[in-house]
């Protein structure tokens, strides 16, 4: 399929087009998540985002991201119901590491989604919203590099927007705690 846009001829396969449609839907949600402050609402929104991204990366051939997103979805569902304690963190990080090892080509870039999920897994048990938000920032950086490598440009742009909105979220958390102290 070829699309003419501003005098440029862009060629997409149907798989790429579908992948980008799901990516953009997930990306819009990703930017909104950057503004959220509370763990429960972040996790619920992120679960929807993980499903959308899993579908998108399936179409785009990003198996490492699909693996990461599925394991992260399971982790988030457990985290919504129970406290994510250290043994569960070790289990999810280890499970994802093994799953990544056996389902990817084990290039350094294939490990970026694993690192992204690890950032979140380590911080999700915190009672402090700011710690979780910082885990989201680390995760966004890893996926930004992964999307750059896949040439997944629309998602990379949203990774950058999400990075910015997450820092705004950090500011909002700090500002709210500063006002609560007075």
Short mmCIF file of C-alpha atoms in Angstrom, two decimals:
data_model
loop_
_atom_site.label_atom_id
_atom_site.label_comp_id
_atom_site.label_asym_id
_atom_site.label_seq_id
_atom_site.Cartn_x
_atom_site.Cartn_y
_atom_site.Cartn_z
CA UNK A 1 0.00 0.00 0.00
CA UNK A 2 1.39 3.40 -0.97
CA UNK A 3 0.20 6.67 0.52
CA UNK A 4 1.02 10.09 -0.92
CA UNK A 5 1.59 12.63 1.84
CA UNK A 6 2.94 16.14 1.20
CA UNK A 7 4.54 14.97 -2.03
CA UNK A 8 6.22 12.00 -0.33
CA UNK A 9 5.36 8.48 -1.33
CA UNK A 10 5.12 6.25 1.75
CA UNK A 11 4.91 2.49 1.27
CA UNK A 12 3.44 0.28 4.01
CA UNK A 13 2.46 -3.33 4.19
CA UNK A 14 -0.94 -4.04 5.71
CA UNK A 15 0.89 -5.53 8.72
CA UNK A 16 2.88 -2.31 9.21
CA UNK A 17 -0.25 -0.21 8.83
CA UNK A 18 -2.17 -2.27 11.39
CA UNK A 19 0.84 -2.26 13.71
CA UNK A 20 1.08 1.51 13.51
CA UNK A 21 -2.65 1.96 14.14
CA UNK A 22 -2.45 -0.10 17.34
CA UNK A 23 0.83 1.62 18.26
CA UNK A 24 -0.71 5.07 17.96
CA UNK A 25 -3.70 4.06 20.11
CA UNK A 26 -1.31 2.66 22.74
CA UNK A 27 0.90 5.74 22.45
CA UNK A 28 -1.94 8.14 23.13
CA UNK A 29 -2.69 6.17 26.27
CA UNK A 30 1.03 6.13 27.15
CA UNK A 31 1.17 9.93 27.11
CA UNK A 32 -1.96 10.15 29.28
CA UNK A 33 -0.36 7.72 31.76
CA UNK A 34 2.47 10.22 32.14
CA UNK A 35 0.04 12.63 33.79
CA UNK A 36 -1.40 10.07 36.22
CA UNK A 37 -0.15 10.16 39.79
CA UNK A 38 -1.58 7.11 41.56
CA UNK A 39 -0.35 3.56 41.29
CA UNK A 40 -3.73 1.87 40.75
CA UNK A 41 -4.83 4.16 37.91
CA UNK A 42 -1.38 3.91 36.30
CA UNK A 43 -1.54 0.09 36.42
CA UNK A 44 -5.05 -0.14 34.98
CA UNK A 45 -4.24 2.24 32.14
CA UNK A 46 -0.93 0.51 31.55
CA UNK A 47 -2.66 -2.88 31.24
CA UNK A 48 -4.74 -1.56 28.36
CA UNK A 49 -1.61 -0.01 26.86
CA UNK A 50 0.29 -3.33 27.16
CA UNK A 51 -2.46 -5.18 25.29
CA UNK A 52 -2.50 -2.59 22.50
CA UNK A 53 1.30 -2.59 22.23
CA UNK A 54 1.43 -6.39 22.21
CA UNK A 55 -0.91 -6.41 19.22
CA UNK A 56 1.09 -3.64 17.53
CA UNK A 57 4.49 -5.26 18.03
CA UNK A 58 3.06 -8.59 16.80
CA UNK A 59 2.25 -6.90 13.50
CA UNK A 60 5.64 -5.12 13.41
CA UNK A 61 7.81 -8.13 14.21
CA UNK A 62 8.97 -6.92 17.62
CA UNK A 63 8.83 -10.27 19.43
CA UNK A 64 11.01 -9.06 22.33
CA UNK A 65 8.44 -6.34 23.05
CA UNK A 66 5.54 -8.81 22.85
CA UNK A 67 7.30 -11.07 25.36
CA UNK A 68 8.00 -8.12 27.66
CA UNK A 69 4.45 -6.79 27.42
CA UNK A 70 2.77 -10.13 28.12
CA UNK A 71 4.92 -10.75 31.21
CA UNK A 72 4.37 -7.15 32.34
CA UNK A 73 0.61 -7.53 31.92
CA UNK A 74 0.62 -10.63 34.14
CA UNK A 75 2.82 -8.80 36.67
CA UNK A 76 0.48 -5.79 36.70
CA UNK A 77 -2.62 -7.94 37.17
CA UNK A 78 -0.99 -9.61 40.17
CA UNK A 79 0.20 -6.25 41.47
CA UNK A 80 -3.37 -4.88 41.34
CA UNK A 81 -4.59 -7.74 43.51
CA UNK A 82 -1.62 -8.35 45.83
CA UNK A 83 1.53 -6.62 46.99
CA UNK A 84 4.48 -7.19 44.67
CA UNK A 85 6.99 -8.56 47.18
CA UNK A 86 10.65 -9.39 46.61
CA UNK A 87 10.13 -13.09 45.74
CA UNK A 88 7.52 -12.11 43.13
CA UNK A 89 9.83 -9.44 41.73
CA UNK A 90 12.63 -12.00 41.41
CA UNK A 91 10.22 -14.47 39.79
CA UNK A 92 8.98 -11.96 37.19
CA UNK A 93 12.44 -10.63 36.36
CA UNK A 94 13.82 -14.17 36.10
CA UNK A 95 10.84 -15.45 34.11
CA UNK A 96 11.07 -12.59 31.68
CA UNK A 97 14.82 -13.03 31.33
CA UNK A 98 14.45 -16.72 30.50
CA UNK A 99 11.48 -16.05 28.20
CA UNK A 100 13.41 -13.29 26.41
CA UNK A 101 16.47 -15.53 26.04
CA UNK A 102 14.51 -18.37 24.42
CA UNK A 103 12.18 -16.31 22.21
CA UNK A 104 14.49 -13.69 20.71
CA UNK A 105 17.73 -13.59 18.74
CA UNK A 106 19.50 -12.33 21.89
CA UNK A 107 20.89 -9.21 20.30
CA UNK A 108 21.54 -6.38 22.74
CA UNK A 109 18.46 -4.55 21.42
CA UNK A 110 16.29 -7.60 22.25
CA UNK A 111 17.09 -7.05 25.92
CA UNK A 112 15.83 -3.44 26.02
CA UNK A 113 12.17 -4.45 26.64
CA UNK A 114 13.45 -6.75 29.41
CA UNK A 115 15.30 -3.79 30.99
CA UNK A 116 12.17 -1.65 30.61
CA UNK A 117 10.04 -4.21 32.42
CA UNK A 118 12.72 -4.65 35.08
CA UNK A 119 12.66 -0.89 35.81
CA UNK A 120 8.95 -1.11 36.48
CA UNK A 121 9.06 -4.42 38.34
CA UNK A 122 11.63 -3.10 40.79
CA UNK A 123 9.69 0.10 41.52
CA UNK A 124 6.07 -1.16 41.49
CA UNK A 125 6.05 -2.28 45.13
CA UNK A 126 6.89 1.20 46.36
CA UNK A 127 4.30 3.05 48.37
CA UNK A 128 5.66 6.28 46.89
CA UNK A 129 4.08 7.35 43.61
CA UNK A 130 7.27 9.21 42.64
CA UNK A 131 9.35 6.00 42.77
CA UNK A 132 6.87 4.28 40.44
CA UNK A 133 6.92 7.30 38.14
CA UNK A 134 10.73 7.16 37.99
CA UNK A 135 10.46 3.47 37.06
CA UNK A 136 8.12 4.50 34.23
CA UNK A 137 10.71 7.02 33.03
CA UNK A 138 13.43 4.34 32.96
CA UNK A 139 11.08 2.02 31.09
CA UNK A 140 10.25 4.72 28.55
CA UNK A 141 13.93 5.34 27.87
CA UNK A 142 14.51 1.64 27.16
CA UNK A 143 11.52 1.39 24.84
CA UNK A 144 12.55 4.62 23.12
CA UNK A 145 15.86 3.00 22.18
CA UNK A 146 14.04 -0.18 21.10
CA UNK A 147 11.58 1.76 18.93
CA UNK A 148 14.45 3.72 17.40
CA UNK A 149 16.14 0.44 16.47
CA UNK A 150 12.89 -0.95 14.96
CA UNK A 151 12.41 2.33 13.06
CA UNK A 152 9.04 2.54 14.77
CA UNK A 153 9.01 6.33 14.35
CA UNK A 154 5.43 7.13 15.45
CA UNK A 155 5.96 5.23 18.69
CA UNK A 156 9.38 6.82 19.22
CA UNK A 157 7.78 10.26 19.01
CA UNK A 158 5.27 9.21 21.65
CA UNK A 159 8.07 7.70 23.77
CA UNK A 160 9.54 11.20 23.83
CA UNK A 161 6.15 12.75 24.69
CA UNK A 162 5.66 10.15 27.43
CA UNK A 163 9.11 10.90 28.81
CA UNK A 164 8.17 14.59 29.01
CA UNK A 165 4.73 13.99 30.54
CA UNK A 166 6.24 11.59 33.06
CA UNK A 167 8.58 14.33 34.24
CA UNK A 168 5.52 16.59 34.48
CA UNK A 169 3.96 13.82 36.59
CA UNK A 170 7.04 13.86 38.84
CA UNK A 171 6.69 17.63 39.20
CA UNK A 172 2.98 17.26 40.06
CA UNK A 173 3.78 14.64 42.72
CA UNK A 174 6.51 16.79 44.24
CA UNK A 175 4.32 19.88 44.08
CA UNK A 176 1.39 18.09 45.73
CA UNK A 177 3.60 16.76 48.54
CA UNK A 178 5.13 20.18 49.05
CA UNK A 179 1.67 21.74 49.40
CA UNK A 180 0.58 18.95 51.76
CA UNK A 181 3.55 19.76 54.00
CA UNK A 182 2.38 23.37 54.47
#
